């Protein structure tokens, strides 16, 4: 028998690995962005939120004496996806990065939405509250990225057309 709690712990581990991946991706994007200050500032804000999320999810795992595994399959797959989409060193990386970020945030939205139901099914109201606290941060980031994508694209294509070397990132 696999109990609701077993599934919950398993998915909390996935979420922890996902947040580690988020940290890596956000740090890489922030470190590379030079000419899109507004985007970089929002990424830095979400990086801080992400570190807090890691602590919150980690504390939920600790209550089950479950160690977070940073190398879950999902993280590896996500990592491969982000490398394909994330566009390090491609000429349009600010645009590809914005799109990839939006996709990643939506994966997080799905993960925490699932976790809220799983925590409730397992009778773990504390974990449910934690996930309900994290979810709006992912929703806000996804919304921001989507709303600002047209502006990023507009700036990028104008700079690119003028052969400006500040277009790419
Ligand atoms: Mg997150
Ligand atoms: Fe996020």
CSV table of N, CA and C and ligand atoms in Angstrom, one decimal:
chain,number,residue,atom,x,y,z
A,1,UNK,N,0.8,-1.2,0.0
A,1,UNK,CA,0.0,0.0,0.0
A,1,UNK,C,0.9,1.3,0.0
A,2,UNK,N,0.5,2.2,-0.8
A,2,UNK,CA,1.2,3.5,-0.8
A,2,UNK,C,0.2,4.5,-0.2
A,3,UNK,N,0.6,5.1,0.9
A,3,UNK,CA,-0.3,6.0,1.6
A,3,UNK,C,-0.3,7.4,1.0
A,4,UNK,N,-1.3,8.2,1.3
A,4,UNK,CA,-1.3,9.6,0.9
A,4,UNK,C,0.0,10.3,1.4
A,5,UNK,N,0.4,9.9,2.6
A,5,UNK,CA,1.6,10.5,3.1
A,5,UNK,C,2.9,10.2,2.3
A,6,UNK,N,3.0,8.9,1.9
A,6,UNK,CA,4.1,8.5,1.0
A,6,UNK,C,4.2,9.4,-0.2
A,7,UNK,N,3.0,9.6,-0.9
A,7,UNK,CA,3.0,10.4,-2.1
A,7,UNK,C,3.4,11.8,-1.8
A,8,UNK,N,2.8,12.3,-0.7
A,8,UNK,CA,3.1,13.7,-0.3
A,8,UNK,C,4.6,13.9,-0.1
A,9,UNK,N,5.3,13.0,0.6
A,9,UNK,CA,6.7,13.1,0.9
A,9,UNK,C,7.5,13.1,-0.4
A,10,UNK,N,7.1,12.2,-1.3
A,10,UNK,CA,7.7,12.0,-2.6
A,10,UNK,C,7.6,13.3,-3.4
A,11,UNK,N,6.4,13.9,-3.4
A,11,UNK,CA,6.2,15.1,-4.2
A,11,UNK,C,6.9,16.4,-3.5
A,12,UNK,N,7.0,16.3,-2.2
A,12,UNK,CA,7.8,17.4,-1.5
A,12,UNK,C,9.2,17.3,-1.9
A,13,UNK,N,9.7,16.1,-2.1
A,13,UNK,CA,11.1,16.0,-2.5
A,13,UNK,C,11.3,16.5,-3.9
A,14,UNK,N,10.3,16.2,-4.8
A,14,UNK,CA,10.3,16.8,-6.2
A,14,UNK,C,10.3,18.3,-6.1
A,15,UNK,N,9.5,18.9,-5.2
A,15,UNK,CA,9.4,20.3,-5.1
A,15,UNK,C,10.7,20.9,-4.7
A,16,UNK,N,11.3,20.2,-3.7
A,16,UNK,CA,12.6,20.7,-3.2
A,16,UNK,C,13.6,20.8,-4.4
A,17,UNK,N,13.7,19.7,-5.1
A,17,UNK,CA,14.6,19.6,-6.3
A,17,UNK,C,14.3,20.7,-7.3
A,18,UNK,N,13.0,20.9,-7.5
A,18,UNK,CA,12.5,21.9,-8.4
A,18,UNK,C,13.0,23.3,-8.0
A,19,UNK,N,13.0,23.6,-6.7
A,19,UNK,CA,13.4,24.9,-6.2
A,19,UNK,C,14.9,25.1,-6.3
A,20,UNK,N,15.6,24.0,-6.1
A,20,UNK,CA,17.1,24.0,-6.3
A,20,UNK,C,17.4,24.4,-7.8
A,21,UNK,N,16.6,23.8,-8.7
A,21,UNK,CA,16.8,24.1,-10.1
A,21,UNK,C,16.4,25.5,-10.4
A,22,UNK,N,15.4,26.0,-9.7
A,22,UNK,CA,15.0,27.4,-9.9
A,22,UNK,C,16.1,28.3,-9.5
A,23,UNK,N,16.7,28.0,-8.3
A,23,UNK,CA,17.8,28.9,-7.8
A,23,UNK,C,18.9,28.9,-8.9
A,24,UNK,N,19.3,27.8,-9.4
A,24,UNK,CA,20.4,27.7,-10.4
A,24,UNK,C,20.0,28.5,-11.6
A,25,UNK,N,18.8,28.4,-12.1
A,25,UNK,CA,18.4,29.1,-13.3
A,25,UNK,C,18.3,30.6,-13.1
A,26,UNK,N,17.7,31.0,-12.0
A,26,UNK,CA,17.6,32.4,-11.7
A,26,UNK,C,18.9,33.1,-11.5
A,27,UNK,N,19.8,32.4,-10.8
A,27,UNK,CA,21.2,33.0,-10.6
A,27,UNK,C,21.9,33.1,-11.9
A,28,UNK,N,21.7,32.1,-12.8
A,28,UNK,CA,22.4,32.2,-14.1
A,28,UNK,C,21.8,33.4,-14.9
A,29,UNK,N,20.5,33.5,-14.9
A,29,UNK,CA,19.9,34.6,-15.7
A,29,UNK,C,20.3,35.9,-15.1
A,30,UNK,N,20.2,36.1,-13.8
A,30,UNK,CA,20.6,37.4,-13.2
A,30,UNK,C,22.0,37.7,-13.5
A,31,UNK,N,22.9,36.7,-13.4
A,31,UNK,CA,24.3,37.0,-13.6
A,31,UNK,C,24.6,37.4,-15.0
A,32,UNK,N,23.8,36.9,-16.0
A,32,UNK,CA,24.1,37.2,-17.4
A,32,UNK,C,23.5,38.5,-17.9
A,33,UNK,N,22.3,38.8,-17.3
A,33,UNK,CA,21.6,40.0,-17.8
A,33,UNK,C,22.3,41.3,-17.5
A,34,UNK,N,22.5,42.1,-18.5
A,34,UNK,CA,23.2,43.4,-18.3
A,34,UNK,C,22.4,44.6,-18.7
A,35,UNK,N,21.6,44.4,-19.7
A,35,UNK,CA,20.9,45.6,-20.3
A,35,UNK,C,19.4,45.6,-20.2
A,36,UNK,N,18.9,44.8,-19.3
A,36,UNK,CA,17.5,44.7,-19.1
A,36,UNK,C,17.2,44.8,-17.5
A,37,UNK,N,17.5,46.0,-17.0
A,37,UNK,CA,17.5,46.1,-15.5
A,37,UNK,C,16.2,45.7,-14.8
A,38,UNK,N,15.1,46.0,-15.4
A,38,UNK,CA,13.8,45.8,-14.8
A,38,UNK,C,13.6,44.3,-14.7
A,39,UNK,N,13.9,43.5,-15.7
A,39,UNK,CA,13.8,42.1,-15.7
A,39,UNK,C,14.8,41.5,-14.7
A,40,UNK,N,16.0,42.0,-14.7
A,40,UNK,CA,17.0,41.4,-13.7
A,40,UNK,C,16.5,41.7,-12.3
A,41,UNK,N,16.0,42.9,-12.0
A,41,UNK,CA,15.5,43.2,-10.6
A,41,UNK,C,14.4,42.2,-10.2
A,42,UNK,N,13.5,41.9,-11.1
A,42,UNK,CA,12.4,41.0,-10.8
A,42,UNK,C,12.9,39.6,-10.6
A,43,UNK,N,13.9,39.2,-11.4
A,43,UNK,CA,14.5,37.9,-11.2
A,43,UNK,C,15.2,37.8,-9.8
A,44,UNK,N,15.9,38.9,-9.5
A,44,UNK,CA,16.6,38.9,-8.2
A,44,UNK,C,15.6,38.8,-7.0
A,45,UNK,N,14.4,39.5,-7.2
A,45,UNK,CA,13.4,39.4,-6.2
A,45,UNK,C,12.9,38.0,-6.0
A,46,UNK,N,12.7,37.3,-7.2
A,46,UNK,CA,12.2,36.0,-7.1
A,46,UNK,C,13.2,35.0,-6.7
A,47,UNK,N,14.5,35.3,-6.9
A,47,UNK,CA,15.5,34.4,-6.3
A,47,UNK,C,15.5,34.4,-4.8
A,48,UNK,N,15.3,35.6,-4.2
A,48,UNK,CA,15.1,35.7,-2.7
A,48,UNK,C,13.9,34.9,-2.3
A,49,UNK,N,12.8,35.0,-3.0
A,49,UNK,CA,11.6,34.2,-2.7
A,49,UNK,C,11.9,32.7,-2.8
A,50,UNK,N,12.6,32.4,-3.8
A,50,UNK,CA,12.9,30.9,-4.1
A,50,UNK,C,13.7,30.3,-2.9
A,51,UNK,N,14.7,31.1,-2.4
A,51,UNK,CA,15.5,30.6,-1.3
A,51,UNK,C,14.6,30.4,0.0
A,52,UNK,N,13.6,31.3,0.1
A,52,UNK,CA,12.7,31.1,1.2
A,52,UNK,C,11.8,29.9,1.0
A,53,UNK,N,11.4,29.6,-0.2
A,53,UNK,CA,10.6,28.5,-0.6
A,53,UNK,C,11.4,27.2,-0.3
A,54,UNK,N,12.6,27.2,-0.6
A,54,UNK,CA,13.5,26.0,-0.3
A,54,UNK,C,13.5,25.7,1.2
A,55,UNK,N,13.6,26.7,2.0
A,55,UNK,CA,13.6,26.5,3.5
A,55,UNK,C,12.2,26.0,3.9
A,56,UNK,N,11.2,26.5,3.4
A,56,UNK,CA,9.8,26.1,3.8
A,56,UNK,C,9.6,24.7,3.4
A,57,UNK,N,9.9,24.3,2.2
A,57,UNK,CA,9.7,22.9,1.7
A,57,UNK,C,10.6,22.0,2.5
A,58,UNK,N,11.8,22.4,2.7
A,58,UNK,CA,12.8,21.6,3.4
A,58,UNK,C,12.3,21.3,4.8
A,59,UNK,N,11.7,22.3,5.5
A,59,UNK,CA,11.2,22.1,6.8
A,59,UNK,C,10.0,21.1,6.8
A,60,UNK,N,9.2,21.1,5.8
A,60,UNK,CA,8.1,20.1,5.7
A,60,UNK,C,8.7,18.7,5.6
A,61,UNK,N,9.7,18.6,4.8
A,61,UNK,CA,10.4,17.3,4.7
A,61,UNK,C,11.0,16.8,6.0
A,62,UNK,N,11.6,17.8,6.7
A,62,UNK,CA,12.3,17.4,8.0
A,62,UNK,C,11.3,16.9,9.0
A,63,UNK,N,10.0,17.4,8.9
A,63,UNK,CA,9.0,16.9,9.8
A,63,UNK,C,8.7,15.4,9.6
A,64,UNK,N,9.0,14.9,8.4
A,64,UNK,CA,8.9,13.5,8.1
A,64,UNK,C,10.2,12.8,8.2
A,65,UNK,N,11.2,13.4,8.7
A,65,UNK,CA,12.6,12.9,8.7
A,65,UNK,C,13.0,12.4,7.3
A,66,UNK,N,12.5,13.1,6.3
A,66,UNK,CA,12.8,12.8,4.9
A,66,UNK,C,13.9,13.8,4.4
A,67,UNK,N,15.0,13.2,3.9
A,67,UNK,CA,16.0,14.0,3.4
A,67,UNK,C,15.7,14.5,2.0
A,68,UNK,N,15.9,15.8,1.7
A,68,UNK,CA,15.7,16.2,0.3
A,68,UNK,C,16.7,15.6,-0.6
A,69,UNK,N,16.2,15.1,-1.7
A,69,UNK,CA,17.2,14.6,-2.7
A,69,UNK,C,17.2,15.6,-3.9
A,70,UNK,N,18.4,16.1,-4.1
A,70,UNK,CA,18.6,17.2,-5.1
A,70,UNK,C,18.6,16.6,-6.5
A,71,UNK,N,18.8,15.3,-6.6
A,71,UNK,CA,19.0,14.8,-8.0
A,71,UNK,C,17.9,13.9,-8.5
A,72,UNK,N,16.7,14.4,-8.2
A,72,UNK,CA,15.5,13.6,-8.7
A,72,UNK,C,15.4,13.7,-10.2
A,73,UNK,N,14.8,12.7,-10.7
A,73,UNK,CA,14.7,12.6,-12.2
A,73,UNK,C,14.0,13.9,-12.8
A,74,UNK,N,13.0,14.4,-12.1
A,74,UNK,CA,12.3,15.6,-12.7
A,74,UNK,C,13.3,16.8,-12.8
A,75,UNK,N,14.1,16.9,-11.8
A,75,UNK,CA,15.1,18.0,-11.9
A,75,UNK,C,16.1,17.8,-13.1
A,76,UNK,N,16.5,16.6,-13.3
A,76,UNK,CA,17.4,16.4,-14.4
A,76,UNK,C,16.7,16.7,-15.7
A,77,UNK,N,15.5,16.3,-15.8
A,77,UNK,CA,14.7,16.5,-17.1
A,77,UNK,C,14.5,18.0,-17.3
A,78,UNK,N,14.1,18.7,-16.2
A,78,UNK,CA,13.9,20.1,-16.2
A,78,UNK,C,15.1,20.8,-16.7
A,79,UNK,N,16.2,20.4,-16.1
A,79,UNK,CA,17.5,21.0,-16.4
A,79,UNK,C,17.8,20.9,-17.9
A,80,UNK,N,17.6,19.7,-18.5
A,80,UNK,CA,17.8,19.5,-19.9
A,80,UNK,C,16.9,20.4,-20.7
A,81,UNK,N,15.7,20.5,-20.3
A,81,UNK,CA,14.7,21.4,-20.9
A,81,UNK,C,15.2,22.8,-20.9
A,82,UNK,N,15.6,23.3,-19.7
A,82,UNK,CA,16.0,24.7,-19.6
A,82,UNK,C,17.2,25.0,-20.4
A,83,UNK,N,18.1,24.0,-20.5
A,83,UNK,CA,19.3,24.3,-21.3
A,83,UNK,C,18.9,24.5,-22.8
A,84,UNK,N,17.9,23.7,-23.2
A,84,UNK,CA,17.4,23.8,-24.6
A,84,UNK,C,16.7,25.1,-24.8
A,85,UNK,N,15.9,25.4,-23.9
A,85,UNK,CA,15.0,26.6,-24.0
A,85,UNK,C,15.7,27.9,-23.5
A,86,UNK,N,16.5,27.7,-22.5
A,86,UNK,CA,17.0,28.8,-21.7
A,86,UNK,C,18.0,29.7,-22.5
A,87,UNK,N,18.6,29.1,-23.5
A,87,UNK,CA,19.3,29.9,-24.4
A,87,UNK,C,20.5,30.7,-23.9
A,88,UNK,N,21.3,30.0,-23.2
A,88,UNK,CA,22.6,30.5,-22.8
A,88,UNK,C,23.4,30.8,-24.1
A,89,UNK,N,23.9,32.0,-24.2
A,89,UNK,CA,24.9,32.3,-25.3
A,89,UNK,C,24.2,32.2,-26.7
A,90,UNK,N,22.9,32.3,-26.8
A,90,UNK,CA,22.3,32.4,-28.1
A,90,UNK,C,22.0,33.9,-28.3
A,91,UNK,N,21.8,34.3,-29.5
A,91,UNK,CA,21.8,35.7,-29.9
A,91,UNK,C,20.5,36.4,-29.3
A,92,UNK,N,19.5,35.6,-29.0
A,92,UNK,CA,18.2,36.1,-28.5
A,92,UNK,C,17.9,35.6,-27.1
A,93,UNK,N,19.0,35.5,-26.3
A,93,UNK,CA,18.8,34.8,-25.0
A,93,UNK,C,17.8,35.5,-24.1
A,94,UNK,N,17.7,36.8,-24.1
A,94,UNK,CA,16.8,37.5,-23.2
A,94,UNK,C,15.4,37.1,-23.5
A,95,UNK,N,15.1,36.9,-24.8
A,95,UNK,CA,13.7,36.5,-25.2
A,95,UNK,C,13.5,35.0,-24.8
A,96,UNK,N,14.4,34.2,-25.2
A,96,UNK,CA,14.3,32.7,-24.9
A,96,UNK,C,14.2,32.5,-23.4
A,97,UNK,N,15.0,33.3,-22.6
A,97,UNK,CA,15.1,33.2,-21.2
A,97,UNK,C,13.8,33.6,-20.6
A,98,UNK,N,13.2,34.6,-21.1
A,98,UNK,CA,11.9,35.1,-20.6
A,98,UNK,C,10.8,34.1,-20.8
A,99,UNK,N,10.8,33.4,-22.0
A,99,UNK,CA,9.8,32.4,-22.3
A,99,UNK,C,10.1,31.2,-21.4
A,100,UNK,N,11.3,30.8,-21.2
A,100,UNK,CA,11.6,29.6,-20.4
A,100,UNK,C,11.2,29.8,-19.0
A,101,UNK,N,11.5,31.1,-18.5
A,101,UNK,CA,11.1,31.4,-17.1
A,101,UNK,C,9.6,31.3,-16.9
A,102,UNK,N,8.9,31.7,-17.9
A,102,UNK,CA,7.4,31.6,-17.8
A,102,UNK,C,6.9,30.2,-17.7
A,103,UNK,N,7.5,29.3,-18.6
A,103,UNK,CA,7.2,27.9,-18.6
A,103,UNK,C,7.6,27.3,-17.2
A,104,UNK,N,8.7,27.6,-16.7
A,104,UNK,CA,9.2,27.1,-15.4
A,104,UNK,C,8.2,27.5,-14.3
A,105,UNK,N,7.8,28.7,-14.3
A,105,UNK,CA,6.9,29.2,-13.2
A,105,UNK,C,5.6,28.4,-13.3
A,106,UNK,N,5.2,28.1,-14.5
A,106,UNK,CA,3.9,27.4,-14.6
A,106,UNK,C,4.0,25.9,-14.1
A,107,UNK,N,5.2,25.3,-14.3
A,107,UNK,CA,5.5,24.0,-13.8
A,107,UNK,C,5.4,24.1,-12.2
A,108,UNK,N,5.9,25.2,-11.7
A,108,UNK,CA,5.9,25.3,-10.2
A,108,UNK,C,4.4,25.5,-9.7
A,109,UNK,N,3.7,26.3,-10.5
A,109,UNK,CA,2.2,26.5,-10.1
A,109,UNK,C,1.5,25.1,-10.1
A,110,UNK,N,1.7,24.3,-11.1
A,110,UNK,CA,1.1,23.0,-11.1
A,110,UNK,C,1.6,22.1,-10.0
A,111,UNK,N,2.9,22.2,-9.6
A,111,UNK,CA,3.4,21.4,-8.6
A,111,UNK,C,2.8,21.8,-7.2
A,112,UNK,N,2.7,23.1,-6.9
A,112,UNK,CA,2.2,23.5,-5.6
A,112,UNK,C,0.7,23.3,-5.6
A,113,UNK,N,0.0,23.4,-6.7
A,113,UNK,CA,-1.5,23.1,-6.7
A,113,UNK,C,-1.7,21.6,-6.4
A,114,UNK,N,-0.9,20.8,-7.0
A,114,UNK,CA,-1.0,19.3,-6.7
A,114,UNK,C,-0.6,19.1,-5.2
A,115,UNK,N,0.4,19.7,-4.7
A,115,UNK,CA,0.9,19.5,-3.3
A,115,UNK,C,-0.2,19.9,-2.3
A,116,UNK,N,-0.9,21.0,-2.6
A,116,UNK,CA,-2.0,21.5,-1.7
A,116,UNK,C,-3.0,20.4,-1.5
A,117,UNK,N,-3.4,19.8,-2.6
A,117,UNK,CA,-4.4,18.7,-2.6
A,117,UNK,C,-3.8,17.4,-1.9
A,118,UNK,N,-2.6,17.1,-2.2
A,118,UNK,CA,-1.9,16.0,-1.6
A,118,UNK,C,-1.8,16.1,-0.1
A,119,UNK,N,-1.4,17.3,0.3
A,119,UNK,CA,-1.2,17.6,1.8
A,119,UNK,C,-2.6,17.5,2.5
A,120,UNK,N,-3.6,18.0,1.9
A,120,UNK,CA,-4.9,17.9,2.5
A,120,UNK,C,-5.3,16.4,2.6
A,121,UNK,N,-5.1,15.7,1.5
A,121,UNK,CA,-5.5,14.2,1.5
A,121,UNK,C,-4.7,13.5,2.6
A,122,UNK,N,-3.5,13.9,2.9
A,122,UNK,CA,-2.7,13.2,3.9
A,122,UNK,C,-2.9,13.8,5.3
A,123,UNK,N,-3.8,14.8,5.4
A,123,UNK,CA,-4.1,15.4,6.7
A,123,UNK,C,-3.0,16.2,7.3
A,124,UNK,N,-2.2,16.7,6.4
A,124,UNK,CA,-1.0,17.6,6.8
A,124,UNK,C,-1.4,19.0,6.5
A,125,UNK,N,-2.1,19.7,7.4
A,125,UNK,CA,-2.6,21.0,7.2
A,125,UNK,C,-1.4,22.0,7.2
A,126,UNK,N,-0.3,21.7,7.9
A,126,UNK,CA,0.8,22.6,8.0
A,126,UNK,C,1.5,22.7,6.6
A,127,UNK,N,1.7,21.6,6.0
A,127,UNK,CA,2.3,21.6,4.6
A,127,UNK,C,1.3,22.2,3.6
A,128,UNK,N,0.0,22.0,3.8
A,128,UNK,CA,-0.9,22.6,2.9
A,128,UNK,C,-0.8,24.2,3.0
A,129,UNK,N,-0.7,24.7,4.2
A,129,UNK,CA,-0.6,26.1,4.4
A,129,UNK,C,0.7,26.7,3.8
A,130,UNK,N,1.8,25.9,4.0
A,130,UNK,CA,3.1,26.3,3.4
A,130,UNK,C,2.9,26.4,1.9
A,131,UNK,N,2.3,25.4,1.3
A,131,UNK,CA,2.2,25.4,-0.2
A,131,UNK,C,1.2,26.5,-0.7
A,132,UNK,N,0.2,26.8,0.1
A,132,UNK,CA,-0.7,27.9,-0.2
A,132,UNK,C,0.0,29.3,0.0
A,133,UNK,N,1.0,29.3,0.8
A,133,UNK,CA,1.8,30.5,0.9
A,133,UNK,C,2.8,30.7,-0.3
A,134,UNK,N,3.3,29.6,-0.7
A,134,UNK,CA,4.3,29.7,-1.9
A,134,UNK,C,3.6,29.9,-3.2
A,135,UNK,N,2.5,29.3,-3.4
A,135,UNK,CA,1.8,29.3,-4.7
A,135,UNK,C,1.6,30.8,-5.3
A,136,UNK,N,1.1,31.7,-4.5
A,136,UNK,CA,0.9,33.1,-5.0
A,136,UNK,C,2.2,33.7,-5.5
A,137,UNK,N,3.4,33.4,-4.9
A,137,UNK,CA,4.6,33.9,-5.4
A,137,UNK,C,5.0,33.4,-6.8
A,138,UNK,N,4.6,32.1,-7.1
A,138,UNK,CA,4.8,31.6,-8.4
A,138,UNK,C,3.9,32.2,-9.4
A,139,UNK,N,2.6,32.3,-9.0
A,139,UNK,CA,1.6,32.9,-9.8
A,139,UNK,C,2.0,34.4,-10.2
A,140,UNK,N,2.5,35.1,-9.2
A,140,UNK,CA,2.9,36.5,-9.5
A,140,UNK,C,4.1,36.6,-10.4
A,141,UNK,N,5.0,35.7,-10.3
A,141,UNK,CA,6.2,35.7,-11.1
A,141,UNK,C,5.8,35.3,-12.6
A,142,UNK,N,5.0,34.3,-12.7
A,142,UNK,CA,4.5,33.9,-14.0
A,142,UNK,C,3.8,35.0,-14.7
A,143,UNK,N,2.9,35.7,-14.0
A,143,UNK,CA,2.1,36.8,-14.5
A,143,UNK,C,3.0,37.9,-14.9
A,144,UNK,N,4.0,38.3,-14.1
A,144,UNK,CA,4.9,39.4,-14.4
A,144,UNK,C,5.7,39.0,-15.7
A,145,UNK,N,6.2,37.8,-15.8
A,145,UNK,CA,7.0,37.5,-16.9
A,145,UNK,C,6.2,37.5,-18.2
A,146,UNK,N,5.0,37.1,-18.2
A,146,UNK,CA,4.1,37.1,-19.4
A,146,UNK,C,3.8,38.5,-19.7
A,147,UNK,N,3.5,39.3,-18.7
A,147,UNK,CA,3.1,40.7,-19.0
A,147,UNK,C,4.2,41.5,-19.6
A,148,UNK,N,5.5,41.2,-19.2
A,148,UNK,CA,6.6,42.0,-19.6
A,148,UNK,C,7.3,41.4,-20.8
A,149,UNK,N,6.9,40.2,-21.3
A,149,UNK,CA,7.5,39.6,-22.4
A,149,UNK,C,7.4,40.5,-23.7
A,150,UNK,N,6.2,41.1,-24.0
A,150,UNK,CA,6.2,41.9,-25.2
A,150,UNK,C,7.2,43.1,-25.1
A,151,UNK,N,7.3,43.7,-23.9
A,151,UNK,CA,8.3,44.8,-23.8
A,151,UNK,C,9.7,44.4,-24.0
A,152,UNK,N,10.0,43.2,-23.5
A,152,UNK,CA,11.4,42.6,-23.7
A,152,UNK,C,11.6,42.4,-25.2
A,153,UNK,N,10.6,41.8,-25.9
A,153,UNK,CA,10.8,41.5,-27.3
A,153,UNK,C,10.9,42.8,-28.1
A,154,UNK,N,10.1,43.8,-27.7
A,154,UNK,CA,10.1,45.1,-28.4
A,154,UNK,C,11.5,45.8,-28.3
A,155,UNK,N,12.0,45.8,-27.1
A,155,UNK,CA,13.4,46.3,-26.9
A,155,UNK,C,14.4,45.5,-27.6
A,156,UNK,N,14.3,44.2,-27.5
A,156,UNK,CA,15.3,43.3,-28.2
A,156,UNK,C,15.3,43.5,-29.7
A,157,UNK,N,14.2,43.5,-30.3
A,157,UNK,CA,14.2,43.6,-31.8
A,157,UNK,C,14.7,45.0,-32.3
A,158,UNK,N,14.3,46.0,-31.5
A,158,UNK,CA,14.8,47.4,-31.9
A,158,UNK,C,16.3,47.5,-31.8
A,159,UNK,N,16.9,47.0,-30.7
A,159,UNK,CA,18.3,47.0,-30.5
A,159,UNK,C,19.0,46.1,-31.5
A,160,UNK,N,18.4,45.0,-31.7
A,160,UNK,CA,19.0,44.0,-32.7
A,160,UNK,C,19.1,44.6,-34.1
A,161,UNK,N,18.0,45.3,-34.5
A,161,UNK,CA,17.9,45.9,-35.8
A,161,UNK,C,19.0,47.0,-36.0
A,162,UNK,N,19.3,47.6,-34.8
A,162,UNK,CA,20.3,48.7,-34.9
A,162,UNK,C,21.7,48.1,-34.7
A,163,UNK,N,21.8,46.8,-34.6
A,163,UNK,CA,23.1,46.1,-34.4
A,163,UNK,C,23.7,46.5,-33.1
A,164,UNK,N,22.9,46.8,-32.1
A,164,UNK,CA,23.5,47.2,-30.8
A,164,UNK,C,23.9,46.0,-30.1
A,165,UNK,N,25.0,46.1,-29.4
A,165,UNK,CA,25.5,44.9,-28.7
A,165,UNK,C,24.9,44.7,-27.3
A,166,UNK,N,24.0,45.6,-27.0
A,166,UNK,CA,23.3,45.4,-25.7
A,166,UNK,C,21.9,44.7,-25.9
A,167,UNK,N,21.7,44.2,-27.1
A,167,UNK,CA,20.4,43.6,-27.4
A,167,UNK,C,20.2,42.2,-26.7
A,168,UNK,N,21.2,41.4,-26.9
A,168,UNK,CA,21.2,40.0,-26.5
A,168,UNK,C,20.8,39.7,-25.0
A,169,UNK,N,21.4,40.4,-24.1
A,169,UNK,CA,21.2,40.2,-22.7
A,169,UNK,C,21.4,41.4,-21.9
B,1,LIG,MG1,9.6,28.3,-6.6
B,2,LIG,FE1,9.2,30.3,-9.0
